[in-house]
mmCIF file of C-alpha atoms and ligand atoms in Angstrom:
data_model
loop_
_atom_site.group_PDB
_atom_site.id
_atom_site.type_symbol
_atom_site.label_atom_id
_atom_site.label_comp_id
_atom_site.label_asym_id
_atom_site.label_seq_id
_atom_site.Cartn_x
_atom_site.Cartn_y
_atom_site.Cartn_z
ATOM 1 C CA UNK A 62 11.315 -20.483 10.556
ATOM 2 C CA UNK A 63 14.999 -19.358 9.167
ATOM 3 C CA UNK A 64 15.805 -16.932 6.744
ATOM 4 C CA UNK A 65 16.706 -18.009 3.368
ATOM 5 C CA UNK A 66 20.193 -17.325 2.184
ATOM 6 C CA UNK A 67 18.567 -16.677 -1.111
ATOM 7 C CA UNK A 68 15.177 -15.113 -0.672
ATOM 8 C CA UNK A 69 11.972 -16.269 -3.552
ATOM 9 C CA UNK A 70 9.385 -13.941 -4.389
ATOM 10 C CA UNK A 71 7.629 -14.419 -7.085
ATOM 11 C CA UNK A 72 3.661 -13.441 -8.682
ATOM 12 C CA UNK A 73 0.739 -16.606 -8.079
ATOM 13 C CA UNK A 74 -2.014 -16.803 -10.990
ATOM 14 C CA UNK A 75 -3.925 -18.744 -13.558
ATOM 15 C CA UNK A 76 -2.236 -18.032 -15.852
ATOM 16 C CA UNK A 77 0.524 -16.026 -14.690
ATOM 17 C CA UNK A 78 2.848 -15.998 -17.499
ATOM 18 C CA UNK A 79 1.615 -13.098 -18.483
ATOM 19 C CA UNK A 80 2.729 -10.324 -15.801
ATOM 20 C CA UNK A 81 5.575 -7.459 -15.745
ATOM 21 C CA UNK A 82 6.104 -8.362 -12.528
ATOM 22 C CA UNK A 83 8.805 -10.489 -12.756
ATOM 23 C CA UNK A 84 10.835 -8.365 -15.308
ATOM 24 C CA UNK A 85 10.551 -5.406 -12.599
ATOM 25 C CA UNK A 86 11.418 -6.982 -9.489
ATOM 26 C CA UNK A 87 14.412 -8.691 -11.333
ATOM 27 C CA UNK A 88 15.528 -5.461 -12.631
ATOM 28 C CA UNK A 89 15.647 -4.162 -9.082
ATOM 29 C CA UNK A 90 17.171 -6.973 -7.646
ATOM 30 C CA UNK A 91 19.786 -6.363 -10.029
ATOM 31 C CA UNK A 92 19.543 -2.604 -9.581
ATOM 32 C CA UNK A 93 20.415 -3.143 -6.156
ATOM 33 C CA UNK A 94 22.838 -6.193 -6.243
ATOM 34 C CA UNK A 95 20.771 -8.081 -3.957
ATOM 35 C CA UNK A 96 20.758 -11.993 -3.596
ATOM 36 C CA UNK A 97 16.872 -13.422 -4.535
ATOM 37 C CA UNK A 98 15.165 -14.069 -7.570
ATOM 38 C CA UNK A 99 11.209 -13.363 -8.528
ATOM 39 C CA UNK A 100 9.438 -16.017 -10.498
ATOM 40 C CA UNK A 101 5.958 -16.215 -12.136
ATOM 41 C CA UNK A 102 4.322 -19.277 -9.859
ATOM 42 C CA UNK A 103 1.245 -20.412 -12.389
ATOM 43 C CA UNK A 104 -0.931 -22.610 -10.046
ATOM 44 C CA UNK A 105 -3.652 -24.717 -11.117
ATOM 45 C CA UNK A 106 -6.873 -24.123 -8.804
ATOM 46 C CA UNK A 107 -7.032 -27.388 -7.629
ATOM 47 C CA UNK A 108 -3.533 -27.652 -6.538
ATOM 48 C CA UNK A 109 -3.506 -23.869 -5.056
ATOM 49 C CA UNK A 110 -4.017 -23.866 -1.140
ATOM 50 C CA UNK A 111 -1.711 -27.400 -0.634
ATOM 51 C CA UNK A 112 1.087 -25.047 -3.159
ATOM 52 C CA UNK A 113 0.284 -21.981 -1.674
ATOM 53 C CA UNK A 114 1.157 -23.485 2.070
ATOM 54 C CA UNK A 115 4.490 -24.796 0.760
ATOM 55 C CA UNK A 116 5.924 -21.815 -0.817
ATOM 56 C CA UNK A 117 7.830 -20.555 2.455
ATOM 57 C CA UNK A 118 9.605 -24.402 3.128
ATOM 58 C CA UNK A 119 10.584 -23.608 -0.300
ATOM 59 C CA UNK A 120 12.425 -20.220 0.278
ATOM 60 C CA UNK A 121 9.443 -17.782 -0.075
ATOM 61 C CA UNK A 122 9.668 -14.776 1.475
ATOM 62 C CA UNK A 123 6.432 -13.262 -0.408
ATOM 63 C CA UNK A 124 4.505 -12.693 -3.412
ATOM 64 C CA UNK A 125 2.061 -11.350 -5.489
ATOM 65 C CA UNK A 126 -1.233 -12.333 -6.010
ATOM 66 C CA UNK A 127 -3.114 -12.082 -9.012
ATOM 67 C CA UNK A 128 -6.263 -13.532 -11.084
ATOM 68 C CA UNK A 129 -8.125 -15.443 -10.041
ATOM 69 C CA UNK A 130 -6.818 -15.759 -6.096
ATOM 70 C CA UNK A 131 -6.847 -11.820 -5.135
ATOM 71 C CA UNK A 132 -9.700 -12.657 -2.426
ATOM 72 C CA UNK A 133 -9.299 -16.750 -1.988
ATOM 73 C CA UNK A 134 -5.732 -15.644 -0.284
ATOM 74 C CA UNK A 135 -7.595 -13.250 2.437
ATOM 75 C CA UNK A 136 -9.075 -16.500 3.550
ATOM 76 C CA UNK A 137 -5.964 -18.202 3.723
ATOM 77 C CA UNK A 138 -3.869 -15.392 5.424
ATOM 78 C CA UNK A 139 -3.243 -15.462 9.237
ATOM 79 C CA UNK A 140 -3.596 -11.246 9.446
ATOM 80 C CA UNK A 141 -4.950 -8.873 6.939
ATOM 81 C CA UNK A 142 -4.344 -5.430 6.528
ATOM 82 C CA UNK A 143 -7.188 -2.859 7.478
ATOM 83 C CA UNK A 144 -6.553 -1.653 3.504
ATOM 84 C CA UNK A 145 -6.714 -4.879 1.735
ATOM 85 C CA UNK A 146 -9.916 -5.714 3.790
ATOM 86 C CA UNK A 147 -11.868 -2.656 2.584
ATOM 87 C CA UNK A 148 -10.864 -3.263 -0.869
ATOM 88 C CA UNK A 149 -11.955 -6.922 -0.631
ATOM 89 C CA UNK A 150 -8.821 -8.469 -2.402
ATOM 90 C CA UNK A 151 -5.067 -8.945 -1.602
ATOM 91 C CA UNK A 152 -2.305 -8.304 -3.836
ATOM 92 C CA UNK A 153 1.139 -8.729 -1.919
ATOM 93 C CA UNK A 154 1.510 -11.734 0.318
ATOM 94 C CA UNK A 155 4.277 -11.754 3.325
ATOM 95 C CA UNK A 156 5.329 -15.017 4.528
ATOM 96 C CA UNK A 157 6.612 -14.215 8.170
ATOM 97 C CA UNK A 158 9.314 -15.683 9.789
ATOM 98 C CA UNK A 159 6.723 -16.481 13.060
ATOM 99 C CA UNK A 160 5.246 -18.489 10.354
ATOM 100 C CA UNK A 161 2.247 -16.324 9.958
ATOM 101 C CA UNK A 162 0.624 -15.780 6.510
ATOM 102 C CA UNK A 163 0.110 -12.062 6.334
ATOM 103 C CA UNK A 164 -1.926 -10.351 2.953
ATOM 104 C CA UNK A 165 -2.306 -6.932 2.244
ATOM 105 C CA UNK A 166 -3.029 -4.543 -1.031
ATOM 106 C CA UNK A 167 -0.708 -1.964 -2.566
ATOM 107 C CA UNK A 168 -2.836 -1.193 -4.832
ATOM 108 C CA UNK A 169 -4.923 1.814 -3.987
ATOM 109 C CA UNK A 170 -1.181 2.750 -2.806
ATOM 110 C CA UNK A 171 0.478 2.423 -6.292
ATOM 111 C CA UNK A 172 -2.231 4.449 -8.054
ATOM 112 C CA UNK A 173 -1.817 7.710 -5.385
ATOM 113 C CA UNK A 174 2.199 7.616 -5.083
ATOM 114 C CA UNK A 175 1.718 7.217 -9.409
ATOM 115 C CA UNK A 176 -0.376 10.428 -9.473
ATOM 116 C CA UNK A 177 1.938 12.267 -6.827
ATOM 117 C CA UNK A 178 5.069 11.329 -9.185
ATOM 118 C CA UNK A 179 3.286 12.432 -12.393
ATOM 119 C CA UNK A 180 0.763 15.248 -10.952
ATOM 120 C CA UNK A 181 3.130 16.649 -8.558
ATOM 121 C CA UNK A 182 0.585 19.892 -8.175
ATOM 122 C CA UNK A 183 -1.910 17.473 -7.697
ATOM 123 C CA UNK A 184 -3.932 18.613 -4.415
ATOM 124 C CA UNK A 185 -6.629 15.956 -2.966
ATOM 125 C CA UNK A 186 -8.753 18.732 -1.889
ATOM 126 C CA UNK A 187 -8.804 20.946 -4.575
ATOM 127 C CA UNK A 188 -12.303 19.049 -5.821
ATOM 128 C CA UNK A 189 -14.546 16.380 -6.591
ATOM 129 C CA UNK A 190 -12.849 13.375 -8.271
ATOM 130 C CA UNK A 191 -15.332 11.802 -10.976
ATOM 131 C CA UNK A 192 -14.161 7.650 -11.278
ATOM 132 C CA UNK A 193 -15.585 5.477 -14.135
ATOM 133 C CA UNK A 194 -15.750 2.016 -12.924
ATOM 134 C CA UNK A 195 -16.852 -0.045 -10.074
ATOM 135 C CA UNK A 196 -14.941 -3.312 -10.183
ATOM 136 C CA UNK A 197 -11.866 -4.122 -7.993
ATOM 137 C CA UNK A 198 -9.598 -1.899 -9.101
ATOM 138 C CA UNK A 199 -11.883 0.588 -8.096
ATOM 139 C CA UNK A 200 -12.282 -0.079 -4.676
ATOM 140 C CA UNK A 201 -8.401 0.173 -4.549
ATOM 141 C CA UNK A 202 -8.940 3.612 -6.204
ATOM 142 C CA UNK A 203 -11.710 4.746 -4.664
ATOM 143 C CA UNK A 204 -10.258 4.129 -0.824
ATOM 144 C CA UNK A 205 -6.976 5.793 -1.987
ATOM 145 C CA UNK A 206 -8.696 8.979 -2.774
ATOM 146 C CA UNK A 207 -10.841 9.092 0.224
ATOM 147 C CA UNK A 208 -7.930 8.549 2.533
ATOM 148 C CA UNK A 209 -6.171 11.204 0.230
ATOM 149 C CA UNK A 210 -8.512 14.006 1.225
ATOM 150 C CA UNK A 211 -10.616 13.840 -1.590
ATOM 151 C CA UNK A 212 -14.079 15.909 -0.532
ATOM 152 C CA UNK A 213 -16.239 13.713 -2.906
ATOM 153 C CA UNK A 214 -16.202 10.818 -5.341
ATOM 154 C CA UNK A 215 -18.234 10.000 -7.939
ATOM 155 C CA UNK A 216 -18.379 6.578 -9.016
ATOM 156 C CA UNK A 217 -20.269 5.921 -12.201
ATOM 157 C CA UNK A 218 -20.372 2.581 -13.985
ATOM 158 C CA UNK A 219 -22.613 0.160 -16.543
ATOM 159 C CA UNK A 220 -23.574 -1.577 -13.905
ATOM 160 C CA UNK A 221 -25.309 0.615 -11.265
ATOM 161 C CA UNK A 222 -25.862 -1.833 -8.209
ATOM 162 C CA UNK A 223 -21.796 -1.803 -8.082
ATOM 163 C CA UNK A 224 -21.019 1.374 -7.981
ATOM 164 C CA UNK A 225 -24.161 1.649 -5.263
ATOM 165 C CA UNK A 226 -22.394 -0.835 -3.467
ATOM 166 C CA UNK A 227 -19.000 1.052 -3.079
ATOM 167 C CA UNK A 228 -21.337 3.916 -1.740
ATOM 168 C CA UNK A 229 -22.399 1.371 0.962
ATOM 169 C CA UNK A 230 -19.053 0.285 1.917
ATOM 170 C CA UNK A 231 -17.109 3.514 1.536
ATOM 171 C CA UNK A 232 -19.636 6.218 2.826
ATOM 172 C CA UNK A 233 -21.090 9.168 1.734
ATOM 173 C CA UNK A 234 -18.697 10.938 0.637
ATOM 174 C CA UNK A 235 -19.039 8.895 -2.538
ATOM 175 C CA UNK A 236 -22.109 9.867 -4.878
ATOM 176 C CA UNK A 237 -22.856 7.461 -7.633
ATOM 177 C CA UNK A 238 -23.767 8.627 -11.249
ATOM 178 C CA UNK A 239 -25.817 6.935 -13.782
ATOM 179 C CA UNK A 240 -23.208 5.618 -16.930
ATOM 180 C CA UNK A 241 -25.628 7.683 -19.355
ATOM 181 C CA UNK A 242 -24.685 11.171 -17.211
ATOM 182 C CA UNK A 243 -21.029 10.541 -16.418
ATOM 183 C CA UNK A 244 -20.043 12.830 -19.286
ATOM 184 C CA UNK A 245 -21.703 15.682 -17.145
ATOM 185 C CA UNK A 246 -20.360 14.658 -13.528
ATOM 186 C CA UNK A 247 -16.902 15.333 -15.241
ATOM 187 C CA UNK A 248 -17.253 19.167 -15.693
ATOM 188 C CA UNK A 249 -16.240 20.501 -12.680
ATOM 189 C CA UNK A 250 -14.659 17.491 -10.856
ATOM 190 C CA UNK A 251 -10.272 17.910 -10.598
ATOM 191 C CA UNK A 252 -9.822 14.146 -11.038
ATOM 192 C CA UNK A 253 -10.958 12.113 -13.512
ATOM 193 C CA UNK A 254 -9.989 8.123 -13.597
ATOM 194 C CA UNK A 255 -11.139 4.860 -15.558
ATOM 195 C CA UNK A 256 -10.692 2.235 -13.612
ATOM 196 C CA UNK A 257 -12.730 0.321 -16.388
ATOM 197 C CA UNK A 258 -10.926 -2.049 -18.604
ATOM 198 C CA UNK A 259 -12.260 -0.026 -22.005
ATOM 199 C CA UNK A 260 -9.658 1.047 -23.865
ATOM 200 C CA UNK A 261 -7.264 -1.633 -23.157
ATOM 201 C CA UNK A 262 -5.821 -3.193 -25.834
ATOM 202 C CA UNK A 263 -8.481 -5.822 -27.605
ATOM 203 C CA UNK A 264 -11.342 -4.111 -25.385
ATOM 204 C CA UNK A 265 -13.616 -1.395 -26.647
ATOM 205 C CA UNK A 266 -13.193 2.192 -26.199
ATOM 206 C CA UNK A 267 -14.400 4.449 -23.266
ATOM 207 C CA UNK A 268 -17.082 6.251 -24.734
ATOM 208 C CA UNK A 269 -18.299 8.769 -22.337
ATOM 209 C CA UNK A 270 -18.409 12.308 -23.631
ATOM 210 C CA UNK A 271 -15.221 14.084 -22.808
ATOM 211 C CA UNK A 272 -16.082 17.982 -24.062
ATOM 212 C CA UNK A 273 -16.551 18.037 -20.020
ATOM 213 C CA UNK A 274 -12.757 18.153 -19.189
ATOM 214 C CA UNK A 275 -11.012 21.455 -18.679
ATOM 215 C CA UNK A 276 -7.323 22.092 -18.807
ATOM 216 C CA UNK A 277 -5.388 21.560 -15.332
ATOM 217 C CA UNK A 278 -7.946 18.756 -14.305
ATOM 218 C CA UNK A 279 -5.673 15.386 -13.342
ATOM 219 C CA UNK A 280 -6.801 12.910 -15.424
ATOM 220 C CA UNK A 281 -5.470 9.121 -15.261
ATOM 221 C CA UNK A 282 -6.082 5.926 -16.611
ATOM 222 C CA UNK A 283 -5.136 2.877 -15.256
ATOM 223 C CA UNK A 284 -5.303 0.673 -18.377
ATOM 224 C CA UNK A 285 -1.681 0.397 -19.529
ATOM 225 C CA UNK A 286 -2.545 -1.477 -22.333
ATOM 226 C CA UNK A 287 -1.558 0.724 -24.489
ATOM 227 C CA UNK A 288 0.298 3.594 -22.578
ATOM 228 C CA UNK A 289 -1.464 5.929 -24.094
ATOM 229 C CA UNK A 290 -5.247 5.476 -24.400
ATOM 230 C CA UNK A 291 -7.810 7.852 -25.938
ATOM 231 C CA UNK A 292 -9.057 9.115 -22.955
ATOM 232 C CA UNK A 293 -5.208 10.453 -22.144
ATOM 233 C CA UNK A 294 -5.140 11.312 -25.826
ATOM 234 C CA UNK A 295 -8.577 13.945 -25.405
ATOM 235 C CA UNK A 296 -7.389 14.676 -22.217
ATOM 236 C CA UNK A 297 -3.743 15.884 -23.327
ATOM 237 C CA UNK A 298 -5.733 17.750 -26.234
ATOM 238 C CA UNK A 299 -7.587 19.526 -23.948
ATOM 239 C CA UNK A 300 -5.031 20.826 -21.862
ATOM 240 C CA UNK A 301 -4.902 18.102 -18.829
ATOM 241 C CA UNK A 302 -2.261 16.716 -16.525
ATOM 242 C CA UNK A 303 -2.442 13.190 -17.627
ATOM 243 C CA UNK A 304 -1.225 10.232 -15.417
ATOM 244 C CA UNK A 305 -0.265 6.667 -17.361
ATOM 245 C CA UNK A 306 -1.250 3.761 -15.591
ATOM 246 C CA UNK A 307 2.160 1.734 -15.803
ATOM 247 C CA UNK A 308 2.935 3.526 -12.576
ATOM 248 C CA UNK A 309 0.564 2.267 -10.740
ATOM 249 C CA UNK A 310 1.974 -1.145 -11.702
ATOM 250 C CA UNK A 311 5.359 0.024 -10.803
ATOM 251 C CA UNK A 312 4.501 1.631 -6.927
ATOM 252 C CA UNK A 313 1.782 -0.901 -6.588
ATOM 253 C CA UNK A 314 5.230 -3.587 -6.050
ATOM 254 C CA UNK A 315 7.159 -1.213 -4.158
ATOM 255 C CA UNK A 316 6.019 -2.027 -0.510
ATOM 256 C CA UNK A 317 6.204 -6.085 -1.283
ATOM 257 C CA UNK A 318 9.926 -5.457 -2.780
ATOM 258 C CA UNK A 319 10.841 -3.737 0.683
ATOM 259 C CA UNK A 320 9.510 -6.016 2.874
ATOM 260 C CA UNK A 321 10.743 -9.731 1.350
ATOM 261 C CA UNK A 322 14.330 -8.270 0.178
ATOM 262 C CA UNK A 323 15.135 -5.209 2.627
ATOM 263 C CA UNK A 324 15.581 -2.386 0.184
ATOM 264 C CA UNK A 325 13.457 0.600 -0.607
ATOM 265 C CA UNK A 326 13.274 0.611 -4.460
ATOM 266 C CA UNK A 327 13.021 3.623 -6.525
ATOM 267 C CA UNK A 328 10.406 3.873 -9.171
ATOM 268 C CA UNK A 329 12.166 6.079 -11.915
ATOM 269 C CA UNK A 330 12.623 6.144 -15.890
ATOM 270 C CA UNK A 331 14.512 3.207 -15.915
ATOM 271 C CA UNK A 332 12.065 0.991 -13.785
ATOM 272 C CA UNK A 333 9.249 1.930 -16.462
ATOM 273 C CA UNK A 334 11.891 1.039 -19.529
ATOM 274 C CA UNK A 335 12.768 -2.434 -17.711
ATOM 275 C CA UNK A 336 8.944 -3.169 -17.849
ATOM 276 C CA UNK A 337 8.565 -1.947 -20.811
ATOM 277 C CA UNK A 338 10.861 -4.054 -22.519
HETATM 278 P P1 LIG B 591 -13.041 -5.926 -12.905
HETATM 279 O O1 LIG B 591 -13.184 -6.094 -11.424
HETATM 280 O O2 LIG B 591 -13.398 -7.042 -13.815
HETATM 281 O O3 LIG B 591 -13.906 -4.615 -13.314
HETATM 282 C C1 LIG B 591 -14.041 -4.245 -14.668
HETATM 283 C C2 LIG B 591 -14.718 -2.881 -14.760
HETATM 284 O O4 LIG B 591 -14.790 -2.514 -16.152
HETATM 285 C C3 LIG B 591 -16.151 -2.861 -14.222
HETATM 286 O O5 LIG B 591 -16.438 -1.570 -13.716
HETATM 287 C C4 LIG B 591 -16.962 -3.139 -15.522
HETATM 288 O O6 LIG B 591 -18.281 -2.675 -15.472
HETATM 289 C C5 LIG B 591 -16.170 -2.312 -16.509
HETATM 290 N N1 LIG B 591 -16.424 -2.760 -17.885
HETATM 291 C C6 LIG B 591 -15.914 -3.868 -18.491
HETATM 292 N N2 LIG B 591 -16.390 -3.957 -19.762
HETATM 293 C C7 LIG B 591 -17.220 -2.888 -19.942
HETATM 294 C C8 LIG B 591 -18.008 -2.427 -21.038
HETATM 295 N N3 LIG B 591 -18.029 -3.082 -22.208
HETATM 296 N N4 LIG B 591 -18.714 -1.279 -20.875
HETATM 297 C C9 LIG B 591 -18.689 -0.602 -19.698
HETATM 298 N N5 LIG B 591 -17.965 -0.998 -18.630
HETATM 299 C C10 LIG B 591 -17.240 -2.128 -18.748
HETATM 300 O O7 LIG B 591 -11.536 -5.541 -13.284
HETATM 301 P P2 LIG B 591 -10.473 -4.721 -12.397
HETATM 302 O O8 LIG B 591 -9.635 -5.676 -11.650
HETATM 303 O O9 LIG B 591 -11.208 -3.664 -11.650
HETATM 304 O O10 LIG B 591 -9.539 -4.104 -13.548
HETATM 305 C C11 LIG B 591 -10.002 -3.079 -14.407
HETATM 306 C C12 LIG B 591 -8.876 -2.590 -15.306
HETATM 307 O O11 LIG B 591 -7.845 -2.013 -14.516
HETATM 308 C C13 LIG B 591 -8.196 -3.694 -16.121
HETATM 309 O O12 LIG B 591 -7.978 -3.192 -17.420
HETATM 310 C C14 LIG B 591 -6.894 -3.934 -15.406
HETATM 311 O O13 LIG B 591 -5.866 -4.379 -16.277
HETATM 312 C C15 LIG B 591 -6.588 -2.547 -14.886
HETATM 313 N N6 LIG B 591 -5.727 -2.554 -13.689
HETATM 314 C C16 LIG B 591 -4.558 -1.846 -13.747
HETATM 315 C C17 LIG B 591 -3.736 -1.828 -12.631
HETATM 316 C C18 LIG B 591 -2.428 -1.066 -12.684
HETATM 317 O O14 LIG B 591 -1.560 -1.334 -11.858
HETATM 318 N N7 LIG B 591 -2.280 -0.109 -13.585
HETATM 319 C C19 LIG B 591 -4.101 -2.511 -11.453
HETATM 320 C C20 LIG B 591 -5.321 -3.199 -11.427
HETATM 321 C C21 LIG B 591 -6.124 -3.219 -12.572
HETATM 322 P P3 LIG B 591 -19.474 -3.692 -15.031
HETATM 323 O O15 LIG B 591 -19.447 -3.698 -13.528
HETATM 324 O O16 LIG B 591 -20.694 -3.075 -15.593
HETATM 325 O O17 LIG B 591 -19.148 -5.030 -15.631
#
């Protein structure tokens, strides 16, 4: 297969008009002065694998993959990464020049290198890590932390059989928690995330107890919906490092920019004001 002269990338979904994406990778193809262009590629499920196969004839070096096709692309992908088959989902697609589909997730990625920028005395052993949530972001999460160091998880969520199942598949150095008792598996644990969607904009709030939290605990939210939830509101009260979750977002794309257009791009102020918008 040749190279493009102008490389696509773009983010696949249902809807997909939706996503940051294509504001950030455009301001860092700009950044950067490179040739490309990143485009929101809304395909309807019954037209998706026939699409999804012609995307590199059409000049598609990669993209992103988003609701509802984060695990239908592992089956369509020639090689998947070790990380994106824990997690059970893929999130950045590479279309090789040997032709070869190959899917992987940045995910789990984006949320560490977002706590390491914000929480730069952030130490993966210091402590347990207490994570609310047991749906697919959390398995992003959840192997992140583990592979950080992190001496235990514990995974607490509405639904119980979920978060037992990320003990099954992750090991046991992850405990789980009933939802009613999370508020106390918070007290001595030095990372605290919700991975839930509560608290996102149109969503309830998070409504654990937080009187649990203690100043210098890490505590990040990966809503971004607003930027500032209540749970990073308490937790600034109280004296915590609080992480955002737009950076997740913004690290999450770094590896996919690097591999389709051949620069390493920096995730700074002005990445989160070009998203921002
Ligand atoms: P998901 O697979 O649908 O999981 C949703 C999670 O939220 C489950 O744990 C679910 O619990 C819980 N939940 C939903 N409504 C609830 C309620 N009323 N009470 C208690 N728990 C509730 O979604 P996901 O893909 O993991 O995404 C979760 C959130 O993370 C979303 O807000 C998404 O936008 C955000 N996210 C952010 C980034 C980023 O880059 N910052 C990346 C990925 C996702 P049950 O299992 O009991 O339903």
């Amino acid at each position: 297969m040749t190279t493009p002269s102008i490389p696509l990338a773009g983010v696949i979904g249902w809807p997909a008009s939706h996503s940051r994406s294509p504001a950030l990778h455009g301001h860092w193809l700009r950044k950067y002065g490179l040739p490309g262009h990143y485009v929101p590629l809304e395909i309807a499920p019954e037209n998706f694998e026939a699409a999804f196969r012609m995307l590199p004839a059409l000049g598609f070096v990669g993209a992103n993959v988003t609701i509802p096709y984060k695990e239908t692309v592992m089956e369509l992908a020639d090689q998947v990464s070790d990380r994106a088959t824990l997690i059970g989902a893929a999130n950045t697609i590479t279309f090789g020049r040997d032709g070869r589909i190959h899917a992987d997730n940045t995910d789990g990625y984006g949320f560490i290198e977002n706590l390491r920028q914000l929480a730069p005395d952030w130490r993966a052993e210091a402590g347990p890590a207490m994570v609310f949530g047991a749906g697919g972001a959390a398995r992003a999460v959840l192997s992140s932390l583990l592979n950080a160091g992190v001496p235990e998880v514990r995974v607490s969520n509405r639904t119980r059989p979920r978060a037992e199942k990320l003990r099954a598949d992750f090991g046991n150095r992850v405990q789980v928690v009933d939802w009613v008792q999370a508020g106390n598996a918070i007290e001595d644990a030095t990372t605290v995330v919700n991975t839930t969607s509560l608290g996102m904009v149109g969503k309830p709030e998070l409504r654990v107890p937080l009187d649990g939290l203690r100043p210098g605990t890490v505590v990040s939210d990966i809503v971004y919906t607003p930027l500032e939830t209540q749970l990073l509101r308490v937790a600034a009260e109280q004296g915590c490092t609080c992480v955002d979750g737009l950076g997740m977002l913004l690290h999450q794309a770094v590896p996919g920019f690097e591999r389709w257009f051949g620069q390493r791009p920096e995730v700074d102020e002005a990445t989160r004001a070009a998203v921002l918008g």
